[in-house]
Amino acid sequence: RKEVEQDPGPFNVPEGATVAFNCTYSNSASQSFFWYRQDCRKEPKLLMSVYSSGNEDGRFTAQLNRASQYISLLIRDSKLSDSATYLCVSRNTGKLIFGQGTTLQVKP
Amino acid sequence: DAGVTQSPTHLIKTRGQQVTLRCSPKSGHDTVSWYQQALGQGPQFIFQYYEEEERQRGNFPDRFSGHQFPNYSSELNVNALLLGDSALYLCASSPWGTGALTYEQYFGPGTRLTVT
């Protein structure tokens, strides 16, 4: 079993739609969590950190549930430019553990 | 302010050969981590260097080795290349011991290695 698991998709949604990605992690000792965005053939870039209290950055909302070991990302009012792979990431003693990634394709 | 740089961009090698990939961290960062990303997968942690020492290692064989130089730059060496080593190799840098829950690792553009 992978330490961080997420549905690879693809998720195909129209512009303006709301889409939610989920992720589970198995290591309860994981210290912190992130969502990274990766465009095709590019490096991953930090989208946002994830807190138990939830955090929002514009159209993006991330949530952590430590009891269920579950992480979510909600994207509202999807834009064409949101098309990318979204990587769920946990951090444990300095190293990042990545999920497989979820592919989002936003269509006009 | 230059970000993380990696060289070369692309590389084609033959099975059994050896390869060296290079990374220069972002200015002000002293810790370098290496990741392997196979097609369709998320990056996998190879190892991390700080103060010229390997501090952590992922589940990779001894064929994968590294080095960090006094200027914090780093090399990843892979010996006896296998077809399965074909991947995007990513270098990430960060400050050591940041302690904050939300420290960020900055990634370089990667080196795409193809083994034939």
Short mmCIF file of C-alpha atoms in Angstrom, two decimals:
data_model
loop_
_atom_site.label_atom_id
_atom_site.label_comp_id
_atom_site.label_asym_id
_atom_site.label_seq_id
_atom_site.Cartn_x
_atom_site.Cartn_y
_atom_site.Cartn_z
CA ARG A 1 0.00 0.00 0.00
CA LYS A 2 1.31 3.45 -0.92
CA GLU A 3 1.90 5.87 1.94
CA VAL A 4 -0.11 8.61 0.18
CA GLU A 5 -2.96 7.56 -2.08
CA GLN A 6 -5.06 9.61 -4.44
CA ASP A 7 -7.40 8.93 -7.35
CA PRO A 8 -5.37 9.51 -10.55
CA GLY A 9 -8.47 10.64 -12.47
CA PRO A 10 -8.56 12.23 -14.98
CA PHE A 11 -11.20 14.66 -13.85
CA ASN A 12 -12.74 16.39 -16.87
CA VAL A 13 -14.81 19.41 -15.87
CA PRO A 14 -16.28 22.44 -17.65
CA GLU A 15 -15.06 25.95 -16.92
CA GLY A 16 -16.74 27.36 -13.84
CA ALA A 17 -17.29 23.99 -12.21
CA THR A 18 -16.35 23.11 -8.64
CA VAL A 19 -14.11 20.06 -8.30
CA ALA A 20 -12.85 18.23 -5.23
CA PHE A 21 -9.82 15.99 -4.86
CA ASN A 22 -9.27 13.61 -1.99
CA CYS A 23 -6.21 11.91 -0.62
CA THR A 24 -5.46 9.51 2.23
CA TYR A 25 -2.22 8.91 4.06
CA SER A 26 -1.18 5.89 6.09
CA ASN A 27 1.65 7.20 8.30
CA SER A 28 0.11 8.78 11.38
CA ALA A 29 3.54 10.25 12.23
CA SER A 30 3.41 12.53 9.18
CA GLN A 31 4.04 16.04 10.36
CA SER A 32 2.59 18.32 7.72
CA PHE A 33 0.76 18.21 4.43
CA PHE A 34 0.71 20.07 1.16
CA TRP A 35 -0.85 20.22 -2.27
CA TYR A 36 1.58 20.70 -5.14
CA ARG A 37 0.66 21.48 -8.73
CA GLN A 38 2.61 20.00 -11.63
CA ASP A 39 2.15 21.11 -15.21
CA CYS A 40 3.02 18.73 -18.03
CA ARG A 41 6.77 18.00 -18.12
CA LYS A 42 7.48 20.69 -15.52
CA GLU A 43 8.58 20.61 -11.88
CA PRO A 44 6.09 20.45 -8.99
CA LYS A 45 5.25 23.80 -7.39
CA LEU A 46 3.68 24.35 -4.00
CA LEU A 47 0.00 25.25 -4.30
CA MET A 48 -0.83 25.44 -0.62
CA SER A 49 -0.18 23.97 2.77
CA VAL A 50 -2.94 22.04 4.53
CA TYR A 51 -4.03 22.59 8.13
CA SER A 52 -6.57 20.90 10.37
CA SER A 53 -8.38 24.20 10.68
CA GLY A 54 -8.66 24.38 6.91
CA ASN A 55 -7.17 27.09 4.77
CA GLU A 56 -8.33 29.03 1.78
CA ASP A 57 -6.43 30.82 -0.95
CA GLY A 58 -8.74 32.47 -3.42
CA ARG A 59 -10.64 29.75 -5.26
CA PHE A 60 -8.72 26.97 -3.50
CA THR A 61 -9.63 25.43 -0.14
CA ALA A 62 -7.64 22.67 1.55
CA GLN A 63 -8.63 20.62 4.58
CA LEU A 64 -6.90 18.05 6.78
CA ASN A 65 -8.67 15.47 8.93
CA ARG A 66 -6.03 13.83 11.12
CA ALA A 67 -8.48 11.40 12.73
CA SER A 68 -9.41 9.96 9.33
CA GLN A 69 -5.96 10.59 7.82
CA TYR A 70 -7.66 12.34 4.95
CA ILE A 71 -6.76 15.46 2.96
CA SER A 72 -8.90 17.35 0.50
CA LEU A 73 -8.58 20.12 -2.07
CA LEU A 74 -11.56 22.05 -3.40
CA ILE A 75 -11.30 24.22 -6.50
CA ARG A 76 -14.18 26.60 -7.16
CA ASP A 77 -14.97 28.35 -10.45
CA SER A 78 -12.47 26.26 -12.42
CA LYS A 79 -10.39 28.04 -15.05
CA LEU A 80 -8.75 26.59 -18.14
CA SER A 81 -5.42 27.44 -16.51
CA ASP A 82 -6.21 25.10 -13.61
CA SER A 83 -5.59 22.12 -15.93
CA ALA A 84 -2.66 20.28 -14.36
CA THR A 85 -1.77 17.36 -12.11
CA TYR A 86 -2.37 17.94 -8.41
CA LEU A 87 -0.05 16.09 -6.05
CA CYS A 88 -1.00 15.33 -2.46
CA VAL A 89 2.10 15.40 -0.26
CA SER A 90 2.97 14.52 3.32
CA ARG A 91 6.15 15.52 5.10
CA ASN A 92 7.93 13.23 7.51
CA THR A 93 11.28 14.19 9.04
CA GLY A 94 12.17 16.48 6.17
CA LYS A 95 11.36 14.24 3.24
CA LEU A 96 8.29 14.70 1.08
CA ILE A 97 6.06 11.71 0.29
CA PHE A 98 4.02 12.24 -2.86
CA GLY A 99 0.83 10.63 -4.03
CA GLN A 100 0.49 9.51 -7.62
CA GLY A 101 -1.21 12.76 -8.57
CA THR A 102 -4.71 13.59 -9.82
CA THR A 103 -5.06 14.95 -13.34
CA LEU A 104 -7.53 17.79 -13.89
CA GLN A 105 -8.62 18.86 -17.36
CA VAL A 106 -10.82 21.96 -17.49
CA LYS A 107 -12.66 22.31 -20.78
CA PRO A 108 -14.27 25.42 -22.34
CA ASP B 1 17.55 35.55 -7.36
CA ALA B 2 18.23 32.30 -9.21
CA GLY B 3 16.06 29.38 -8.30
CA VAL B 4 17.13 25.75 -8.29
CA THR B 5 19.06 24.83 -11.41
CA GLN B 6 19.79 21.36 -12.79
CA SER B 7 21.95 20.03 -15.58
CA PRO B 8 21.74 18.54 -18.06
CA THR B 9 18.13 19.00 -19.17
CA HIS B 10 17.96 15.72 -21.06
CA LEU B 11 20.22 12.71 -21.19
CA ILE B 12 20.19 9.43 -23.09
CA LYS B 13 22.27 6.54 -21.78
CA THR B 14 22.64 2.85 -22.48
CA ARG B 15 21.98 0.04 -20.01
CA GLY B 16 24.99 -0.61 -17.80
CA GLN B 17 26.40 2.89 -18.14
CA GLN B 18 26.87 5.39 -15.36
CA VAL B 19 25.37 8.89 -15.15
CA THR B 20 25.96 12.03 -13.07
CA LEU B 21 23.29 14.68 -12.63
CA ARG B 22 23.95 18.10 -11.11
CA CYS B 23 21.97 20.53 -9.00
CA SER B 24 22.55 24.03 -7.65
CA PRO B 25 20.22 25.05 -4.82
CA LYS B 26 18.30 28.27 -4.50
CA SER B 27 20.30 31.09 -2.98
CA GLY B 28 20.27 30.86 0.82
CA HIS B 29 19.38 27.15 0.88
CA ASP B 30 21.81 24.59 2.26
CA THR B 31 19.84 21.34 1.99
CA VAL B 32 19.35 19.39 -1.22
CA SER B 33 16.96 16.50 -1.79
CA TRP B 34 16.71 14.30 -4.86
CA TYR B 35 13.57 12.68 -6.21
CA GLN B 36 12.83 10.26 -9.04
CA GLN B 37 9.59 10.65 -10.96
CA ALA B 38 8.60 7.85 -13.32
CA LEU B 39 6.01 8.55 -15.98
CA GLY B 40 2.51 8.79 -14.52
CA GLN B 41 3.76 8.60 -10.93
CA GLY B 42 4.47 11.08 -8.19
CA PRO B 43 8.07 11.90 -7.27
CA GLN B 44 9.82 9.38 -5.00
CA PHE B 45 12.39 10.49 -2.42
CA ILE B 46 15.92 9.22 -3.13
CA PHE B 47 18.06 10.99 -0.50
CA GLN B 48 18.81 14.30 1.19
CA TYR B 49 22.12 16.08 1.78
CA TYR B 50 23.07 18.64 4.37
CA GLU B 51 26.57 19.71 5.43
CA GLU B 52 27.99 17.40 2.75
CA GLU B 53 26.47 14.33 4.41
CA GLU B 54 23.60 12.09 3.40
CA ARG B 55 21.00 12.71 6.10
CA GLN B 56 18.12 10.57 4.91
CA ARG B 57 17.66 7.93 2.27
CA GLY B 58 14.61 6.50 0.57
CA ASN B 59 14.12 2.98 -0.70
CA PHE B 60 16.69 3.06 -3.50
CA PRO B 61 19.57 0.63 -4.13
CA ASP B 62 23.23 1.47 -3.57
CA ARG B 63 23.58 2.10 -7.29
CA PHE B 64 22.19 5.52 -6.44
CA SER B 65 24.75 7.69 -4.67
CA GLY B 66 25.25 11.36 -4.16
CA HIS B 67 27.52 14.09 -3.04
CA GLN B 68 27.20 17.61 -1.73
CA PHE B 69 29.91 20.21 -2.18
CA PRO B 70 30.93 23.04 0.19
CA ASN B 71 28.97 25.52 -1.96
CA TYR B 72 25.84 23.37 -1.28
CA SER B 73 25.53 22.14 -4.87
CA SER B 74 24.96 18.43 -5.28
CA GLU B 75 25.41 15.53 -7.64
CA LEU B 76 23.38 12.37 -8.11
CA ASN B 77 25.24 9.37 -9.51
CA VAL B 78 23.58 6.25 -10.83
CA ASN B 79 25.71 3.21 -11.71
CA ALA B 80 24.87 0.19 -13.84
CA LEU B 81 21.84 1.84 -15.38
CA LEU B 82 18.68 -0.20 -15.90
CA LEU B 83 15.82 0.49 -18.28
CA GLY B 84 13.69 1.14 -15.19
CA ASP B 85 15.90 4.08 -14.22
CA SER B 86 14.35 6.10 -17.05
CA ALA B 87 12.60 8.96 -15.29
CA LEU B 88 12.57 12.66 -14.48
CA TYR B 89 15.10 13.35 -11.73
CA LEU B 90 14.16 16.31 -9.60
CA CYS B 91 16.34 18.24 -7.21
CA ALA B 92 14.75 20.28 -4.42
CA SER B 93 16.38 22.71 -2.03
CA SER B 94 15.37 24.14 1.31
CA PRO B 95 16.91 25.65 4.41
CA TRP B 96 17.89 23.08 7.03
CA GLY B 97 16.08 22.98 10.34
CA THR B 98 13.46 25.50 9.41
CA GLY B 99 11.20 23.87 11.93
CA ALA B 100 8.08 25.57 10.68
CA LEU B 101 5.31 23.21 9.68
CA THR B 102 4.98 24.85 6.31
CA TYR B 103 8.55 25.10 4.99
CA GLU B 104 8.70 24.73 1.25
CA GLN B 105 11.04 22.65 -0.86
CA TYR B 106 11.76 24.45 -4.13
CA PHE B 107 12.14 22.15 -7.11
CA GLY B 108 14.41 22.52 -10.10
CA PRO B 109 13.17 21.82 -13.64
CA GLY B 110 14.57 18.30 -13.55
CA THR B 111 16.76 16.14 -15.72
CA ARG B 112 14.96 13.73 -18.02
CA LEU B 113 16.99 10.52 -18.22
CA THR B 114 16.26 7.92 -20.88
CA VAL B 115 17.98 4.55 -20.64
CA THR B 116 17.95 2.45 -23.83
#
